[in-house]
Short mmCIF file of C-alpha atoms in Angstrom, two decimals:
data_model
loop_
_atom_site.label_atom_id
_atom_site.label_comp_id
_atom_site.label_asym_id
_atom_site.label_seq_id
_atom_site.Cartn_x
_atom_site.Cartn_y
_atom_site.Cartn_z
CA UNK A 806 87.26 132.21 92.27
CA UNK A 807 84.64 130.66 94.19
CA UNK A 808 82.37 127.70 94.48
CA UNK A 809 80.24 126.15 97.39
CA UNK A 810 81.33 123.23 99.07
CA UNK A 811 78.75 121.05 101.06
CA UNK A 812 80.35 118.01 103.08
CA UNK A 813 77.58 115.82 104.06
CA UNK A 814 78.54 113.24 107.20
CA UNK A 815 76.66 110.88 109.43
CA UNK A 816 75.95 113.11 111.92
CA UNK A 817 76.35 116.90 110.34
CA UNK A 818 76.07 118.43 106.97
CA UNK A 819 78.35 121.53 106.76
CA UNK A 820 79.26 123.85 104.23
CA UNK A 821 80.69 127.24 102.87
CA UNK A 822 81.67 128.98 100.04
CA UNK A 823 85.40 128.37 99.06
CA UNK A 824 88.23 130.22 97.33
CA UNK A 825 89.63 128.30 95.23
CA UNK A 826 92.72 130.24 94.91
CA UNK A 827 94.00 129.57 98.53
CA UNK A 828 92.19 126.18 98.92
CA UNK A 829 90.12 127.72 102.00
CA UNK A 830 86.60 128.76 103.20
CA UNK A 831 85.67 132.32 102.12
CA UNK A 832 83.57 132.81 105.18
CA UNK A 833 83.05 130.43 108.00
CA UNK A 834 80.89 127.16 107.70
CA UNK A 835 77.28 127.08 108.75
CA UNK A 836 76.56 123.62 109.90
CA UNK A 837 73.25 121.82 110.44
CA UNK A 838 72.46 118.12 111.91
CA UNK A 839 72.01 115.05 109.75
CA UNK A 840 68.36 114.33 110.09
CA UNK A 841 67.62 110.59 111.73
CA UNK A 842 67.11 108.74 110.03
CA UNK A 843 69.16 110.26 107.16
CA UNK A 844 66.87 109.63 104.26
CA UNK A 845 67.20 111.49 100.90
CA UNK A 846 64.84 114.18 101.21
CA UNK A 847 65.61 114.84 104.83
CA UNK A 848 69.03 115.05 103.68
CA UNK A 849 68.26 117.47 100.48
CA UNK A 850 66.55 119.76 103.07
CA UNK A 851 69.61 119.90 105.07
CA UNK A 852 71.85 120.78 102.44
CA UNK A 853 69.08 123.44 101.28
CA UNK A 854 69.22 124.88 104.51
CA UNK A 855 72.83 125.33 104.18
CA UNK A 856 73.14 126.86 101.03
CA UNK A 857 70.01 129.37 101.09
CA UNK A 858 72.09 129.91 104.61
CA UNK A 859 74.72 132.46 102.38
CA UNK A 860 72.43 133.15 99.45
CA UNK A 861 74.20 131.27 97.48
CA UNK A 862 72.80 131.08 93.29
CA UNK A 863 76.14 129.51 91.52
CA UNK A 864 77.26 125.59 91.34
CA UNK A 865 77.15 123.93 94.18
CA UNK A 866 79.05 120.73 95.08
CA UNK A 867 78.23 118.39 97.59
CA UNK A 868 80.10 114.98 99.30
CA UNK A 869 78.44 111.63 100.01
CA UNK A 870 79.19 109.55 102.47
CA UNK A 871 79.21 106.06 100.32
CA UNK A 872 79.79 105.07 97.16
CA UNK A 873 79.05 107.42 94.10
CA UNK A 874 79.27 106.15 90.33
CA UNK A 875 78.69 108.33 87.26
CA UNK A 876 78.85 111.41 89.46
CA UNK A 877 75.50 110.97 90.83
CA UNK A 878 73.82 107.54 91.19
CA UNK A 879 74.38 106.27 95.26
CA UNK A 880 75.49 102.99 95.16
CA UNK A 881 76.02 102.19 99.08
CA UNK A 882 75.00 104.15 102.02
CA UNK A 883 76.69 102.80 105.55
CA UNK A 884 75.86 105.38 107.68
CA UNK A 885 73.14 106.90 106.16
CA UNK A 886 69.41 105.53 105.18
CA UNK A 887 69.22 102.69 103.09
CA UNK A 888 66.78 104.31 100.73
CA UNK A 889 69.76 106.12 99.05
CA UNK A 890 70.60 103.08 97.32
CA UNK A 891 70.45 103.94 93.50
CA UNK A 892 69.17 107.38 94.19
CA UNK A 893 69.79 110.30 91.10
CA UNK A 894 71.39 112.06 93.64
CA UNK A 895 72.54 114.95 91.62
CA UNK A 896 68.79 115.67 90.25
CA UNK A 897 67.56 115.26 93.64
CA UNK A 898 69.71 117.85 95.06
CA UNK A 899 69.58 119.93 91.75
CA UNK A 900 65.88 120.29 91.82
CA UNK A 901 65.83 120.79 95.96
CA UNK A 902 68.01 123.53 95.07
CA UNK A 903 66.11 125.28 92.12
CA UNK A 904 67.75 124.12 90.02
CA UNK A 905 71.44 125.14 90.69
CA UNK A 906 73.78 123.17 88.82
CA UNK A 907 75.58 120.02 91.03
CA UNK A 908 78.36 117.95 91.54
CA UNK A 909 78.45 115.06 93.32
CA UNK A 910 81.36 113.32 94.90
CA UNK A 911 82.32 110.56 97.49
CA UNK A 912 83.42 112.29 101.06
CA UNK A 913 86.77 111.05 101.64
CA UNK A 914 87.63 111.35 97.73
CA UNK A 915 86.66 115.40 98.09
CA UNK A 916 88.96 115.39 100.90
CA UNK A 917 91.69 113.71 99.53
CA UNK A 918 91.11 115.72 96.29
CA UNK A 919 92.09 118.89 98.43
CA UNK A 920 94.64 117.84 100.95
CA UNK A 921 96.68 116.52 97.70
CA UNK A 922 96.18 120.19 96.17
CA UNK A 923 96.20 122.50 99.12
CA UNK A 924 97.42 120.30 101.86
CA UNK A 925 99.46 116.80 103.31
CA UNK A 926 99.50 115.17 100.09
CA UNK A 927 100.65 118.30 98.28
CA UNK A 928 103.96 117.38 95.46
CA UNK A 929 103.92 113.77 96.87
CA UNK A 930 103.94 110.90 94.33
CA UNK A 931 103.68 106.86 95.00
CA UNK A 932 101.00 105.48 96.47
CA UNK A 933 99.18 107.59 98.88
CA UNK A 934 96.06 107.25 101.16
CA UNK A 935 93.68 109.64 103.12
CA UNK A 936 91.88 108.22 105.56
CA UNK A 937 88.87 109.94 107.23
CA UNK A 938 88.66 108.86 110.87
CA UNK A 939 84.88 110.09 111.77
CA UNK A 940 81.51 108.64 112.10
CA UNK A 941 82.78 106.29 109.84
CA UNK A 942 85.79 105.51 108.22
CA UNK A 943 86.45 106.63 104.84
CA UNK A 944 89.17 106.42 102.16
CA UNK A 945 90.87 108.01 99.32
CA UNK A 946 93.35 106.25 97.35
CA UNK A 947 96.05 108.83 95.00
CA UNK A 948 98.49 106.67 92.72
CA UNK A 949 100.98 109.38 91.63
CA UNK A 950 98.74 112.33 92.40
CA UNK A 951 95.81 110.21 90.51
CA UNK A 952 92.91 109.35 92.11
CA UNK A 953 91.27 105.70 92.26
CA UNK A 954 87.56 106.35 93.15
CA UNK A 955 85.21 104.72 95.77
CA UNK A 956 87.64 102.81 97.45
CA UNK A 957 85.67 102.20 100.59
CA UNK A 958 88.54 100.43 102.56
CA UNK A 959 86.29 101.24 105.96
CA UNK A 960 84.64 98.42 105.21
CA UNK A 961 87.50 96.01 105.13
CA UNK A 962 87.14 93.37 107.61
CA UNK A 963 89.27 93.78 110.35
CA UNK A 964 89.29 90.75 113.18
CA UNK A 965 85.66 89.76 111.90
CA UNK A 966 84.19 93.25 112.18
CA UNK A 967 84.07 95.87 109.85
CA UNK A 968 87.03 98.13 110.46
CA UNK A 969 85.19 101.51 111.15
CA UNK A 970 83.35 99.94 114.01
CA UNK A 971 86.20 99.20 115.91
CA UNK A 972 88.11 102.37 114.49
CA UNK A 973 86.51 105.27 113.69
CA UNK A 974 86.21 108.06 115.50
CA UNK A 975 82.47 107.12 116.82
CA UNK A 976 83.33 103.91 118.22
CA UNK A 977 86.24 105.42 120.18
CA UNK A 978 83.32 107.85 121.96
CA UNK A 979 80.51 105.52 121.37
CA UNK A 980 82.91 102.76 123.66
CA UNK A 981 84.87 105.81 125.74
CA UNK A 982 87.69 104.10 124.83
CA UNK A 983 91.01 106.10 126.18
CA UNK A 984 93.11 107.78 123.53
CA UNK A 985 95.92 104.91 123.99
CA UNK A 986 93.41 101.93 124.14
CA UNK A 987 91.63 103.41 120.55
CA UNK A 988 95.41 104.06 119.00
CA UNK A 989 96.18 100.26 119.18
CA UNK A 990 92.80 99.88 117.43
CA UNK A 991 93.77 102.53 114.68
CA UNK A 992 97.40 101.23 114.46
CA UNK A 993 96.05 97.55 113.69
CA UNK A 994 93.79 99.18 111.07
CA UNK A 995 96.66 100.56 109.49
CA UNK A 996 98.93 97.49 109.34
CA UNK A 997 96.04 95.96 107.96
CA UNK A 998 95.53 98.32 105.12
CA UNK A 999 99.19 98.76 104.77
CA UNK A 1000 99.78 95.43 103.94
CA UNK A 1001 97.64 95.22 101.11
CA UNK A 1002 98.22 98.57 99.46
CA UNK A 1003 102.21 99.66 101.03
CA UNK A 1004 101.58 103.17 100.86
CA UNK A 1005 104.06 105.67 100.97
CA UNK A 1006 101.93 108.31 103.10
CA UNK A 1007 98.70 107.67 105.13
CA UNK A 1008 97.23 111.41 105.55
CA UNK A 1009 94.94 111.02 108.64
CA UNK A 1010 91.89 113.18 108.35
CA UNK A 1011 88.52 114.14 109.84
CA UNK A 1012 86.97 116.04 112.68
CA UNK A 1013 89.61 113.66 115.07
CA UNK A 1014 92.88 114.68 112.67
CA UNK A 1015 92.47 118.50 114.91
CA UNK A 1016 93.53 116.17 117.83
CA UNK A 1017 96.72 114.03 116.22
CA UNK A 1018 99.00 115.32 118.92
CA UNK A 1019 96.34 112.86 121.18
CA UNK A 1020 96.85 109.68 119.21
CA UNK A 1021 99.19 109.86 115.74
CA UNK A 1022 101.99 109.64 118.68
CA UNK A 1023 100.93 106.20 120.09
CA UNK A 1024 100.86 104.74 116.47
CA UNK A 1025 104.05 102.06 116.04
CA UNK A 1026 105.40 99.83 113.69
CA UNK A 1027 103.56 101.22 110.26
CA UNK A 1028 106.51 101.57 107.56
CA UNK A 1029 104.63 104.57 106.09
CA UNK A 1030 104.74 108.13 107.46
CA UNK A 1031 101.51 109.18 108.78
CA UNK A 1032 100.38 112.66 108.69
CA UNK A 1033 97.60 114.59 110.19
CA UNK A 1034 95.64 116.52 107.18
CA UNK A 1035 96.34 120.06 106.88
CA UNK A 1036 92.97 121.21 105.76
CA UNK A 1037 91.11 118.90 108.85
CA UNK A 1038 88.04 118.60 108.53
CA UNK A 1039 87.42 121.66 106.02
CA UNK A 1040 88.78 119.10 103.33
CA UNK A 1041 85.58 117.65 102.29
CA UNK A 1042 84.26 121.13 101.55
CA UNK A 1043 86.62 122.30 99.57
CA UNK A 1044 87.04 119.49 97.50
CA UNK A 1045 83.53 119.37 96.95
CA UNK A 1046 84.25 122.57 95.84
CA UNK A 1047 87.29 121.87 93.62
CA UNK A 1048 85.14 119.21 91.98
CA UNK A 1049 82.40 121.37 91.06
CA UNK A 1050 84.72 124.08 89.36
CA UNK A 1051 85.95 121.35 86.92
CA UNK A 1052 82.53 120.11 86.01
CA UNK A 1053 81.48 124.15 85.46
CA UNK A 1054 84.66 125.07 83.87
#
């Protein structure tokens, strides 16, 4: 079986379609840049450009990079426009589409949706978190395979700044920080996280997780293991994906 996937991110929106059978792109992702500023319909015309890319006329579903409630209305919008706020994001991108039926789901929860089917998390119980290390820094939260939406732990404040500008991905090029000067960074961010949630797994994910052997290394005294995700930064497609089938099925 097979359903698009559209991961939408600070500074790309990429997509394909995805077999669902193997937890992996059918064919290989077409990617276009997030417009600046990223406002909804710039956005919608992105993701248009993406699908129309393959033809596509079946469900279609699509990550957010903030928090999404009811499966569609945008309730915060870091590193995107601000003009999301409360946007009907599923219409919008329904009706931008012609009318193709959507899902809509937070980024780091479609990608910790897959890598607990297809990938790291796969057959682990306890408390487990993905962690997107990217433009920003998002978060998916699994208690016994079960998903707690919308975490948002990014944002935490870490040392009076919010955490995913001193750890994400970005800030490590935005500040050229060496690998070993931004794993200190990352390994603070994790002690701080660990302590309030004592996960037994942290899956690390994102564009950066193709480049653990770089960093994961340099990481010391976190009690949990910490993995690289297996699906890397496909994971946001094809949960987007998985999420859609369930809302069609």
């Amino acid at each position: 079986m097979q359903i698009f996937g559209v991961d939408i991110g600070g500074s790309g929106i990429k997509g394909a379609p995805v077999d669902l059978d193997r937890g992996d792109l059918a064919q290989e992702r077409f990617k276009v840049l997030t417009p600046q500023p990223a406002t909804p319909d710039g956005v919608a015309d992105g993701v248009k450009q993406v699908v129309e890319h393959y033809g596509w006329t079946g469900p279609v579903g699509l990550t957010f990079p903030g928090v999404v409630t009811d499966g569609s209305t945008i309730r915060t919008a870091a590193n995107v426009d601000r003009s999301w706020i409360d946007t009907d994001a599923r219409a919008l991108f329904s009706d931008r589409l012609g009318g193709l039926p959507v899902t809509v789901v937070n980024d780091a929860d479609a990608a910790g949706v897959a890598e607990m089917h297809f990938g790291a998390g796969r057959d682990r119980r306890g408390t487990v978190i993905l962690l997107t290390l990217g433009t920003g820094i998002g978060s998916a939260l699994f208690i016994d395979g079960a998903l707690v939406p919308n975490t948002e732990l990014g944002h935490l404040e870490l040392h009076g700044h919010d955490a995913e500008k001193r750890a994400s991905s970005k800030a490590r090029e935005d500040e050229e920080l060496s690998w070993e000067h931004w794993a200190r960074r990352v390994q603070k961010y994790l002690a701080h996280v660990e302590m309030l949630f004592s996960p037994e797994l942290f899956i690390i994910g994102g564009g950066v997780s193709r480049k653990s052997h770089k960093f994961l290394h340099l990481i010391e005294g976190i009690k949990a293991e910490i993995v690289p995700a297996q699906l890397q930064n496909n994971a946001g497609i094809v949960g987007a994906a998985m999420r859609a089938a369930e809302k069609d099925g």
